[in-house]
Short mmCIF file of C-alpha atoms and ligand atoms in Angstrom, two decimals:
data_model
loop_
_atom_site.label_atom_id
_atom_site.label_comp_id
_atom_site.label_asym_id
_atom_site.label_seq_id
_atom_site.Cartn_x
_atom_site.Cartn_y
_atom_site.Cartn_z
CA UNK A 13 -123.66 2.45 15.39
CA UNK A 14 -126.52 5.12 16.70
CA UNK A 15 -125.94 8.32 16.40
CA UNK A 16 -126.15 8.97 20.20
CA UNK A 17 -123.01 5.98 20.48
CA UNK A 18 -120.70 8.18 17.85
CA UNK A 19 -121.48 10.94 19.99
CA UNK A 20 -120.01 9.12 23.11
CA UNK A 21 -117.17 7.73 21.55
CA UNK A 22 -116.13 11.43 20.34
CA UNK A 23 -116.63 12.77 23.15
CA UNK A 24 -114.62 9.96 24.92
CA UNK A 25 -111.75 10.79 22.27
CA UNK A 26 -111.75 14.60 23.20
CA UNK A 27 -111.59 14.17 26.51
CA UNK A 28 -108.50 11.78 26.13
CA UNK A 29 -106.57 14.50 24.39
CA UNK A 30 -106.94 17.06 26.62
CA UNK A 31 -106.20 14.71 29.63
CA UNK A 32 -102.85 14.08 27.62
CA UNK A 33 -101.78 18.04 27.87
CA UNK A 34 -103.10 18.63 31.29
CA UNK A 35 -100.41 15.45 32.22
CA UNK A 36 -97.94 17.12 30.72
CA UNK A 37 -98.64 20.53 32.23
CA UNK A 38 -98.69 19.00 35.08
CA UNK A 39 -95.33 17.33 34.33
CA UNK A 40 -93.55 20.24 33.69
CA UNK A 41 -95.00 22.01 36.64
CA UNK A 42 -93.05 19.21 38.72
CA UNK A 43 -89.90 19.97 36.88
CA UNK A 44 -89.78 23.49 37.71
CA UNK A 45 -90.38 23.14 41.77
CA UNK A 46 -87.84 20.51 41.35
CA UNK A 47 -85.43 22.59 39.31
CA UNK A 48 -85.67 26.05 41.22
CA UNK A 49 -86.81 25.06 44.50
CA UNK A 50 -86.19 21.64 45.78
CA UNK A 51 -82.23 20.98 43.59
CA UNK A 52 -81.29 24.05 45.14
CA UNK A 53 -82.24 24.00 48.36
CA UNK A 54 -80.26 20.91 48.68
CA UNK A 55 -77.62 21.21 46.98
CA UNK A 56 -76.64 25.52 47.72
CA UNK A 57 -73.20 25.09 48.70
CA UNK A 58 -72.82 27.47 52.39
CA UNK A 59 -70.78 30.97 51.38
CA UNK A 60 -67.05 30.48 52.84
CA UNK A 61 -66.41 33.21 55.01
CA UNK A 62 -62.19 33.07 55.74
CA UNK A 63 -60.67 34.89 58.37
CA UNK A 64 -56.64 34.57 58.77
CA UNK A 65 -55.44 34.34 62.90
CA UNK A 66 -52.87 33.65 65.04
CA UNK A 67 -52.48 30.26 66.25
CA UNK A 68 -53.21 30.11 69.53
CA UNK A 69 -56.26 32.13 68.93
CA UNK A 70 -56.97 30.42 65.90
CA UNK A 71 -57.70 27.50 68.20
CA UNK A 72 -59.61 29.15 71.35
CA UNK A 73 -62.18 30.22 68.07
CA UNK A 74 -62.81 26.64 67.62
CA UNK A 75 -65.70 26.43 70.08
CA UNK A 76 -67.10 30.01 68.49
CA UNK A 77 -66.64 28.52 64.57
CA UNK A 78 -68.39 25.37 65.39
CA UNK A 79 -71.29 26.97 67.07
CA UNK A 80 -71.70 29.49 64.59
CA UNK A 81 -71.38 26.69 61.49
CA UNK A 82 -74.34 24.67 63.65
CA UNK A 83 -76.79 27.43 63.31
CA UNK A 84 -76.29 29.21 60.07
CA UNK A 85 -76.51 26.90 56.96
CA UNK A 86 -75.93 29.78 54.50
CA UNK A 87 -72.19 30.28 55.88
CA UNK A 88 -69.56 28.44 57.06
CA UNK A 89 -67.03 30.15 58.76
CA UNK A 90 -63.08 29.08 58.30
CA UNK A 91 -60.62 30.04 60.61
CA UNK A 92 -56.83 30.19 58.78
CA UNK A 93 -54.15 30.05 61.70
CA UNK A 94 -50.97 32.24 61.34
CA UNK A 95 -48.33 32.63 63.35
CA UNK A 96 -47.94 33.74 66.96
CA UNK A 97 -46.63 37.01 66.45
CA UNK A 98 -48.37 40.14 65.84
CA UNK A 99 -46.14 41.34 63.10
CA UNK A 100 -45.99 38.38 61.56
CA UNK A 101 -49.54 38.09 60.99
CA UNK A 102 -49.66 41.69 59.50
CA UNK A 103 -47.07 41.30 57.28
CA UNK A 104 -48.99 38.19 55.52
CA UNK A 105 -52.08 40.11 55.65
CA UNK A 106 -50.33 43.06 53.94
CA UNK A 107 -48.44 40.20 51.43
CA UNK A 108 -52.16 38.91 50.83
CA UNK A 109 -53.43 42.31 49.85
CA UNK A 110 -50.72 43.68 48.06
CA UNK A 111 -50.81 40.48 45.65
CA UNK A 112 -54.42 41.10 44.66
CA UNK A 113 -57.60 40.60 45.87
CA UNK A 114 -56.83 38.84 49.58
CA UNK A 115 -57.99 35.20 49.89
CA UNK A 116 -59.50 36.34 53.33
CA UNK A 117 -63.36 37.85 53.69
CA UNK A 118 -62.61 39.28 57.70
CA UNK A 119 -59.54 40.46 58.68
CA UNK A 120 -58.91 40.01 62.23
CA UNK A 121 -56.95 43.26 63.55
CA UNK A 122 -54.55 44.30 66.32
CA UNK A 123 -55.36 47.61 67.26
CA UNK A 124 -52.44 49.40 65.97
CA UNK A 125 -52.89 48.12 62.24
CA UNK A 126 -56.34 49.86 61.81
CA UNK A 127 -54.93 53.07 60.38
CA UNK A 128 -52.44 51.76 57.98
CA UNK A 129 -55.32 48.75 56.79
CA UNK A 130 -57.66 51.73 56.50
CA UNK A 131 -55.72 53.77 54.75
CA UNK A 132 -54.41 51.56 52.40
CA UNK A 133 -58.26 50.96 51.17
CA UNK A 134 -57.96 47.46 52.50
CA UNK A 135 -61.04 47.27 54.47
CA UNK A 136 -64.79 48.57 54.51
CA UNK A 137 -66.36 51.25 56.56
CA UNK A 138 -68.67 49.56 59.25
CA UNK A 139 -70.37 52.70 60.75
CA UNK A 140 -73.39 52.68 58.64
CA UNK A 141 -74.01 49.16 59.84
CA UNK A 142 -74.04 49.73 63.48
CA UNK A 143 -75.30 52.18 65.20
CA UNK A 144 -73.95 54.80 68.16
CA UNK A 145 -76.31 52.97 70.83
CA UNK A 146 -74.67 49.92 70.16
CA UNK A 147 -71.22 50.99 70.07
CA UNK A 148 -70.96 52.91 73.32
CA UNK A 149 -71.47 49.87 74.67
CA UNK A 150 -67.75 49.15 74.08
CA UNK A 151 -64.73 51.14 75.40
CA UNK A 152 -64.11 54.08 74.32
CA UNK A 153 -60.67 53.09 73.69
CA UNK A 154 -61.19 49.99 71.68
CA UNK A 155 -63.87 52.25 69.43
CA UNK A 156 -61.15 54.92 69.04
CA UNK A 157 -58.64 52.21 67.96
CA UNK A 158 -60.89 50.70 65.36
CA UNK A 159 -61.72 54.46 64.15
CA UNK A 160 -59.73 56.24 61.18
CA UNK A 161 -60.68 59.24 59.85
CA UNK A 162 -64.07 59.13 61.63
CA UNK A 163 -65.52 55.69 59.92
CA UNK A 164 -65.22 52.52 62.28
CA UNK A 165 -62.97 49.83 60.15
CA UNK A 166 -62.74 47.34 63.25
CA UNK A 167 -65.47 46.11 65.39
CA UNK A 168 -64.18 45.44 68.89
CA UNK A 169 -64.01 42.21 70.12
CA UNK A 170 -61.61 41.57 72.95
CA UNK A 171 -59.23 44.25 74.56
CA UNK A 172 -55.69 43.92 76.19
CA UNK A 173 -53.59 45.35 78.50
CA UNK A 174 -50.34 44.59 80.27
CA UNK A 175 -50.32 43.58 83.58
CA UNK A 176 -47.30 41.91 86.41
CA UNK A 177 -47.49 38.66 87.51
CA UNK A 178 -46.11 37.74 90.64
CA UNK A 179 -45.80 34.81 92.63
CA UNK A 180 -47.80 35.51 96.41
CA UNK A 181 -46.06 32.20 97.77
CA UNK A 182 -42.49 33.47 96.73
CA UNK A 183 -43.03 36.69 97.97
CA UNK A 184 -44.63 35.72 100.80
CA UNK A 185 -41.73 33.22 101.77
CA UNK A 186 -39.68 36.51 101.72
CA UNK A 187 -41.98 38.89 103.75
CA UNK A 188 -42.43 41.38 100.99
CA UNK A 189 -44.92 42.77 99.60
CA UNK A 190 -45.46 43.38 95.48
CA UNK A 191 -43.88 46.24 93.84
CA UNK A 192 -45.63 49.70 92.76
CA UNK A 193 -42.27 51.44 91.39
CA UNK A 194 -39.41 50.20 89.43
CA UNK A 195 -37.23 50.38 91.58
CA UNK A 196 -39.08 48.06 94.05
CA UNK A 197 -39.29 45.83 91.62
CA UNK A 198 -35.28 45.42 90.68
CA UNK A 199 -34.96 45.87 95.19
CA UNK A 200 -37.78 42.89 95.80
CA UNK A 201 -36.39 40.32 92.29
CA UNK A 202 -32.60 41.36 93.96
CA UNK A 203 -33.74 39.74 97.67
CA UNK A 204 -35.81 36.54 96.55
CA UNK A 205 -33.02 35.67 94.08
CA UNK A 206 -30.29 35.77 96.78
CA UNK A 207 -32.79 34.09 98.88
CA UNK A 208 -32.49 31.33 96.28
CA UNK A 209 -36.02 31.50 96.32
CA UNK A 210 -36.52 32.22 93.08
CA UNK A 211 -33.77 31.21 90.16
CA UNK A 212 -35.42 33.91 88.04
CA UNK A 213 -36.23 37.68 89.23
CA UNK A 214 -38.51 39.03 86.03
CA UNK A 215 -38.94 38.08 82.39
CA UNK A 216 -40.89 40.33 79.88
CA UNK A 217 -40.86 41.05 75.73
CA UNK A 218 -37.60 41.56 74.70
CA UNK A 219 -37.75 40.36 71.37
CA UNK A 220 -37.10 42.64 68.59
CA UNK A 221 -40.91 42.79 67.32
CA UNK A 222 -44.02 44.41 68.25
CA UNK A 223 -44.52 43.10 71.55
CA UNK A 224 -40.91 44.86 72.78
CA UNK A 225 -42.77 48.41 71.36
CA UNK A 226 -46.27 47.80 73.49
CA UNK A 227 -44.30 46.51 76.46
CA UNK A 228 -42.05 49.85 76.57
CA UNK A 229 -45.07 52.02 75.96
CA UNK A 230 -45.80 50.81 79.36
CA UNK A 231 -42.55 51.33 80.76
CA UNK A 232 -42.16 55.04 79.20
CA UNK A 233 -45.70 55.99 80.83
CA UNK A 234 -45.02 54.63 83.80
CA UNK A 235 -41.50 57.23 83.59
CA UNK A 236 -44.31 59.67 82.85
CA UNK A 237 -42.85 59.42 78.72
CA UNK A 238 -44.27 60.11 75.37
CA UNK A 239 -43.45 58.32 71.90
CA UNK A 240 -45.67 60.20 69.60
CA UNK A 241 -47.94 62.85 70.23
CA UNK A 242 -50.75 61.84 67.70
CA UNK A 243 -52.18 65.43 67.20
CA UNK A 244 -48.58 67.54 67.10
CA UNK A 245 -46.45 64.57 65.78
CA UNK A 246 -44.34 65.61 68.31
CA UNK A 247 -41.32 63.03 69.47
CA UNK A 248 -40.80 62.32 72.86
CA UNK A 249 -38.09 59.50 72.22
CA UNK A 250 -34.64 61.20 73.13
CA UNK A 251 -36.81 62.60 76.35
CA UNK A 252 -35.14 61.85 79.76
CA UNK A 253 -38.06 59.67 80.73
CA UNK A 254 -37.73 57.39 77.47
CA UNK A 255 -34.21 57.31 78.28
CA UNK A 256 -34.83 56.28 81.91
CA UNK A 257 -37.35 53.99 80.75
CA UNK A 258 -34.87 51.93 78.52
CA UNK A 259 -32.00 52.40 81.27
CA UNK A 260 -34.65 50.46 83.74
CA UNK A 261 -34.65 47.16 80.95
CA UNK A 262 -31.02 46.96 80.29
CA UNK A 263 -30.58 47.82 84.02
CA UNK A 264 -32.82 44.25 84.50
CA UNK A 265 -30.63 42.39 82.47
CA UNK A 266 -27.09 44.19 83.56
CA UNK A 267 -28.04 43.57 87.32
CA UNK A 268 -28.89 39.47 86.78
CA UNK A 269 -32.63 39.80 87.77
CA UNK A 270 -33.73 39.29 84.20
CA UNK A 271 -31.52 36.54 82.03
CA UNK A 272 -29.94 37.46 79.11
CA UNK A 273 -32.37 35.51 77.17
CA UNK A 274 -35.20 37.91 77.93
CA UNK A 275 -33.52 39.93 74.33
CA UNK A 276 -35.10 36.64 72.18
CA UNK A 277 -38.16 36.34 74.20
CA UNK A 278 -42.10 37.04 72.54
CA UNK A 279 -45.47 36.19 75.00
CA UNK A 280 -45.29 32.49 74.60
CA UNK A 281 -41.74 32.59 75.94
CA UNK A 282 -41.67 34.80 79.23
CA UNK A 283 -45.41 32.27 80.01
CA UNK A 284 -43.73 29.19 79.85
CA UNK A 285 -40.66 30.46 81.86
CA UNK A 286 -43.44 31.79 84.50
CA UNK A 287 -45.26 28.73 84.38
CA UNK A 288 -42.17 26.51 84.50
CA UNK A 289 -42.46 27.83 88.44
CA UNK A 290 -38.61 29.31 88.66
CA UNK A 291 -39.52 32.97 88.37
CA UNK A 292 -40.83 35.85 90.49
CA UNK A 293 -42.00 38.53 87.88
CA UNK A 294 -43.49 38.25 84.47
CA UNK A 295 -44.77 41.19 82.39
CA UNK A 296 -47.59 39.68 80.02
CA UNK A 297 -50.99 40.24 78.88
CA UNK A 298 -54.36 38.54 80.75
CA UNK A 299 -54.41 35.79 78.51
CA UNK A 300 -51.58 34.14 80.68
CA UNK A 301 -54.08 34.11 83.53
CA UNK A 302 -56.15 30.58 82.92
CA UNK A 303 -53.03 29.23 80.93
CA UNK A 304 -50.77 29.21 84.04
CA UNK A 305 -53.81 28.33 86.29
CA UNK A 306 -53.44 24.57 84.98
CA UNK A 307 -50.04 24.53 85.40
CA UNK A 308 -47.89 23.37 87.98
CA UNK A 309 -48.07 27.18 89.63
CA UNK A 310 -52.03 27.35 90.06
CA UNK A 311 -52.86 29.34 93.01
CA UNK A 312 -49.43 30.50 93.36
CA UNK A 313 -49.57 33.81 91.70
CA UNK A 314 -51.99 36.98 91.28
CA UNK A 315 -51.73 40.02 88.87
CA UNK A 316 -51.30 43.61 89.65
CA UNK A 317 -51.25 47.09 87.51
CA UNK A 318 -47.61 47.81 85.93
CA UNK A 319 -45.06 48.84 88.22
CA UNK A 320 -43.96 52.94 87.54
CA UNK A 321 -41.75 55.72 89.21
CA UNK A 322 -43.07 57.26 92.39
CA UNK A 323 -45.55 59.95 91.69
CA UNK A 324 -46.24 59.19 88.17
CA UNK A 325 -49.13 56.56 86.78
CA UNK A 326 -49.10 52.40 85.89
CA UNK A 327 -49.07 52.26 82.33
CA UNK A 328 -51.02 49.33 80.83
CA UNK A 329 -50.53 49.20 76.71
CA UNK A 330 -53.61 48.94 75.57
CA UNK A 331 -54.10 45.95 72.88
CA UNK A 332 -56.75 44.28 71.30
CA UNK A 333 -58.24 42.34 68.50
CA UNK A 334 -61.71 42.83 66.66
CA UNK A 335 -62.87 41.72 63.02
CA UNK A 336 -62.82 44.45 59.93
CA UNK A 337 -64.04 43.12 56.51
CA UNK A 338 -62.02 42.96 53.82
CA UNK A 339 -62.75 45.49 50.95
CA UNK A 340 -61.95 43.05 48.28
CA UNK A 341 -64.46 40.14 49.75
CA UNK A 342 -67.55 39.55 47.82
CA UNK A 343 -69.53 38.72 50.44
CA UNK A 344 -69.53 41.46 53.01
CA UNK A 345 -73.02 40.80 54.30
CA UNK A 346 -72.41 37.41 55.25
CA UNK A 347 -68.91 38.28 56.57
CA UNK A 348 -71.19 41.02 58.37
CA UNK A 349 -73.18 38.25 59.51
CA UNK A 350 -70.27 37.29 61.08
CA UNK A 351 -69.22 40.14 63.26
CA UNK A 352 -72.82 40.50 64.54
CA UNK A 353 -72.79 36.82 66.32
CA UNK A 354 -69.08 37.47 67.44
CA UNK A 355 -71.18 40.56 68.47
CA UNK A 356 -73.28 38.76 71.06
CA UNK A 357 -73.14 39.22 75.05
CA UNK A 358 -73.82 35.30 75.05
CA UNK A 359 -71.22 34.44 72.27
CA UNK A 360 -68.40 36.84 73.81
CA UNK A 361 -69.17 35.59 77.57
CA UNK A 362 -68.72 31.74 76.86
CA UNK A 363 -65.09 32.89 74.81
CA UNK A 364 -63.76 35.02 77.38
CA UNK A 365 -64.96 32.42 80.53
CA UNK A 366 -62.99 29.90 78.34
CA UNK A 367 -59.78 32.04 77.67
CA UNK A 368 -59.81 34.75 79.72
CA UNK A 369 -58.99 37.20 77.47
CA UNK A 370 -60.13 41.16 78.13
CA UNK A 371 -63.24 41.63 77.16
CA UNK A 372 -64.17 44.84 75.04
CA UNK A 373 -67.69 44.97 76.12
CA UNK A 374 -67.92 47.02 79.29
CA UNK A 375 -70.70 45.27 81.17
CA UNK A 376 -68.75 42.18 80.73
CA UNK A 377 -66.19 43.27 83.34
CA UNK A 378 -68.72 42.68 85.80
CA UNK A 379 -70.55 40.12 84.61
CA UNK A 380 -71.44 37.72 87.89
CA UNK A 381 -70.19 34.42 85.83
CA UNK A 382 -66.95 35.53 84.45
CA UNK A 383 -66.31 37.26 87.78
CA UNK A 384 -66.60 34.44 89.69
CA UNK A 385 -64.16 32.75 87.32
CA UNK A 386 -61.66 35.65 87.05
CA UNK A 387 -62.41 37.81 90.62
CA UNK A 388 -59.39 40.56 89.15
CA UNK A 389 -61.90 41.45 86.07
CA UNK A 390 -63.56 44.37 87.94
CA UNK A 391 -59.70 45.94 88.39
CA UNK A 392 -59.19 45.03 84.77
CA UNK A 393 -61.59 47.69 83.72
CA UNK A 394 -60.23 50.49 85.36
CA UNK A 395 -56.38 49.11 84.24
CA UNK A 396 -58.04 49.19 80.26
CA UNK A 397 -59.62 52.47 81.22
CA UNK A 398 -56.41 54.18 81.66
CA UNK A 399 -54.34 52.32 79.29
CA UNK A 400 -51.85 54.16 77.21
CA UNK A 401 -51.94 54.06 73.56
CA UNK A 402 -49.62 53.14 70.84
CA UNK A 403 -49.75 55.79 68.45
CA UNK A 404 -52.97 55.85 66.20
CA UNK A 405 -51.11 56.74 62.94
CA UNK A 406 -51.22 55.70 59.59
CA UNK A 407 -47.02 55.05 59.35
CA UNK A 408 -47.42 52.99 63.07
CA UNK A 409 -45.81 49.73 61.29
CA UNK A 410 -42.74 51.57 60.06
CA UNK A 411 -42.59 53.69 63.44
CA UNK A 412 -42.66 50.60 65.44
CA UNK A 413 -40.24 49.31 63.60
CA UNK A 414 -37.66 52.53 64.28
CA UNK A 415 -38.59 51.89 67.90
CA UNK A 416 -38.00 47.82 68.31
CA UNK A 417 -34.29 48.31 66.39
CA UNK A 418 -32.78 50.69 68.75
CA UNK A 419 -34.39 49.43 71.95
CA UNK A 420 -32.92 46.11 70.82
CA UNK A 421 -29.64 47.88 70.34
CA UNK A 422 -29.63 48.83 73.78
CA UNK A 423 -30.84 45.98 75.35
CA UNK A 424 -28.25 43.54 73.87
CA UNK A 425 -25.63 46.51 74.45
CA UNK A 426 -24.44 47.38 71.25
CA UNK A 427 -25.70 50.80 71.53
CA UNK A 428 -26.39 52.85 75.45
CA UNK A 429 -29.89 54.00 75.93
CA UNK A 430 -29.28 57.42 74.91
CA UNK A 431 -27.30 57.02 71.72
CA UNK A 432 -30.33 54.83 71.40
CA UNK A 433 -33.01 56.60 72.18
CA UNK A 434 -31.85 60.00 69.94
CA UNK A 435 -30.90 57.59 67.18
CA UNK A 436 -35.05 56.49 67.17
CA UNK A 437 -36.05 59.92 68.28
CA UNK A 438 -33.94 61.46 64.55
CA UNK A 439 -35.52 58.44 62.02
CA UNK A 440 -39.16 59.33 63.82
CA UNK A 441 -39.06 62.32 63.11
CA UNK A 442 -38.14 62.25 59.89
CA UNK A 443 -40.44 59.40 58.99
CA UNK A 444 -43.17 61.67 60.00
CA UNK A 445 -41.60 64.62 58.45
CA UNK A 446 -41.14 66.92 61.04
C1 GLC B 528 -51.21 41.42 72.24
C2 GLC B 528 -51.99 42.72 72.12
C3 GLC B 528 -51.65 43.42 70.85
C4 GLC B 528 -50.15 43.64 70.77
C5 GLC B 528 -49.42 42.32 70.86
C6 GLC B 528 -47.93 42.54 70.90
O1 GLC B 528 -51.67 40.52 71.30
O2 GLC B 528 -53.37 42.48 72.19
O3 GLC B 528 -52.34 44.65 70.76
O4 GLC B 528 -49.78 44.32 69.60
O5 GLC B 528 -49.81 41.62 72.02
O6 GLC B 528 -47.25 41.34 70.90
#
């Protein structure tokens, strides 16, 4: 062999070896992309985000949790339904956080638990996230609600207030017109009844639960009435106006225009009695509205403010529901994520045309699509605008409670208004030590 072949077989050697590390360089190079970038990407499991809600709403959300699943891949939103009744869905929500860390990352609120959640240290502030612009564009009253101790726990989402429902053909059959005052009302449900036009005069909350407190807030406002004053602590309970206002309910029942039933009855209830077509008043929140327009009494009724004594002012309760986040979550950005797109014009505007629920977002009211669907939205603002509040204090759950025992008492006539009413008036106070 010449010298000039040993060279080329060396050189053919060296070149094999280093071909043999660059391979495996090259090798492990694939690994890694594989290992940190392509294995993940495919296999990241979305965060669960849980919110816990009442049934019925729990299923309106379906639309909202399936569009909002579609476009994020890093979340996936899970809806937990509860039961129907506001209380009910506190109490597990209280259960869940006094056990521990709660299994849910949002907590969807009625208005009136805010300052006992917030309080408690169960939720997170939100006002660094958001900023003043944005909020004002919600009422002032659903911002207020979600407020405690100036920090925002609860973003508002939709708003509430109590309205009457009355059937225009019934009344119409009579010649009469709606009712403004209470004693119109009991006058007009009297006539139709012995007209046999309708077999039932007026149903509303009697149940002993939360609803029976936010209906009789409206009741007591419209008798120009106070429960608590949130800044003195004062007690207006044993007042002759809450007294009135209590007389007026058991005077519904005592006088045949409301059935005795009405002292079991929640929302769901007093609809389907509406809706089953035999009666001329309900008292119930704007939900009802689409619900009874598919049933068998579509086009056959219209809403109006409350009904209230002459001289004083409708009350509408003013309700509501908006998202918080849960202070033990260990997500909060992504349940943050969350609130924004339940946030969205677009988002709340295909919910509301679909349930029509109150929106919280004031430009909504008089947004051309959902007026066209719901022409009384426009009214609906100024009825929200005025609405009377439930007291914004931290001991609201065991105040409401005081309140829903004794107006029970009365109402199924084991106790009259006024021993009632003083009986409430004594544990309020002394609940909020005064
Ligand atoms: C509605 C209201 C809520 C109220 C509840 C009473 O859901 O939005 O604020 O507490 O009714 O039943």
């Amino acid at each position: 062999m010449s010298i000039s072949q040993q060279i080329g077989k060396l050189k053919k050697r060296v070149q094999k070896r280093l071909k043999l590390p660059r391979l495996f360089i090259l090798f492990l190079g694939a690994i890694a992309v594989l290992c940190f970038w392509v294995i993940p990407a495919f296999t990241q499991q979305p965060i669960p985000i849980k919110v816990f809600i009442q049934s019925l709403e729990g299923t309106q959300w379906e639309p909202i949790v399936r569009d909002f699943n579609q476009t994020h891949d890093n979340i996936r939103l899970e809806v937990i339904k509860g039961p129907n009744d506001t209380n009910l869905v506190e109490d597990l929500y209280t259960s869940a956080f006094l056990l521990g860390d709660s299994p849910y990352d949002l907590v969807y609120m009625d208005i009136v638990w805010v300052p006992k959640f917030a309080a408690a240290g169960w939720l997170m502030p939100l006002s660094d996230r958001i900023s003043e612009a944005e909020l004002s564009e919600y009422l002032q009253g659903d911002i207020e609600g979600g407020t405690y101790e100036d920090q925002l726990y609860r973003m508002p989402f939709r708003s509430d207030g109590g309205m009457l429902y009355y059937r225009t053909d019934m009344l119409e059959q009579a010649g009469l017109q709606p009712p403004k005052t209470f004693e119109e009302l009991i006058q007009t449900a009297k006539t139709v009844k012995e007209k046999n036009i309708a077999e039932i005069g007026y149903v509303w909350q009697g149940k002993q639960y939360e609803g029976l407190s936010a209906m009789f807030v409206e009741i007591l406002e419209g008798q120009g009435g106070y429960w608590v004053n949130p800044d003195t602590k004062e007690v207006g309970l044993d007042g002759k106006e809450a007294i009135q206002a209590l007389e007026f309910l058991r005077d519904t029942i005592k006088t045949g225009i409301s059935p005795e039933g009405v002292t079991t009855y929640a929302e769901e209830e007093t609809r389907l009695l509406f809706e089953s077509g035999k009666t001329l008043f309900l008292r119930n929140w704007p939900y009802v509205y689409p619900l009874a327009s598919k049933s068998e009494i579509a086009g056959k009724f219209a809403i109006k403010p409350m009904i209230h004594s002459p001289g004083e002012n409708s009350g509408a309760c003013l309700g509501g529901w908006g998202p918080g986040i849960s202070s033990s979550t260990k997500h909060p950005d992504e349940a943050w994520e969350v609130i924004e797109y339940l946030s969205q014009p677009d988002v709340q505007r295909k919910f509301f045309l679909e349930t029509g629920y109150v929106p919280a977002r004031k430009s909504l009211f008089t947004d051309p699509t959902l007026v066209a669907q719901y022409s009384y939205y426009p009214n609906l603002l100024d009825v929200v605008e005025n609405s009377a509040l439930r007291p914004p204090i931290a001991q609201y759950a065991q105040a409401s409670d005081i309140l829903q025992r004794y107006l029970s008492a009365a109402i199924t006539g084991s106790l009259s208004p006024q021993q009632a009413m003083q009986a409430a008036a004594r544990e309020t106070r002394n609940l909020l030590g005064r």
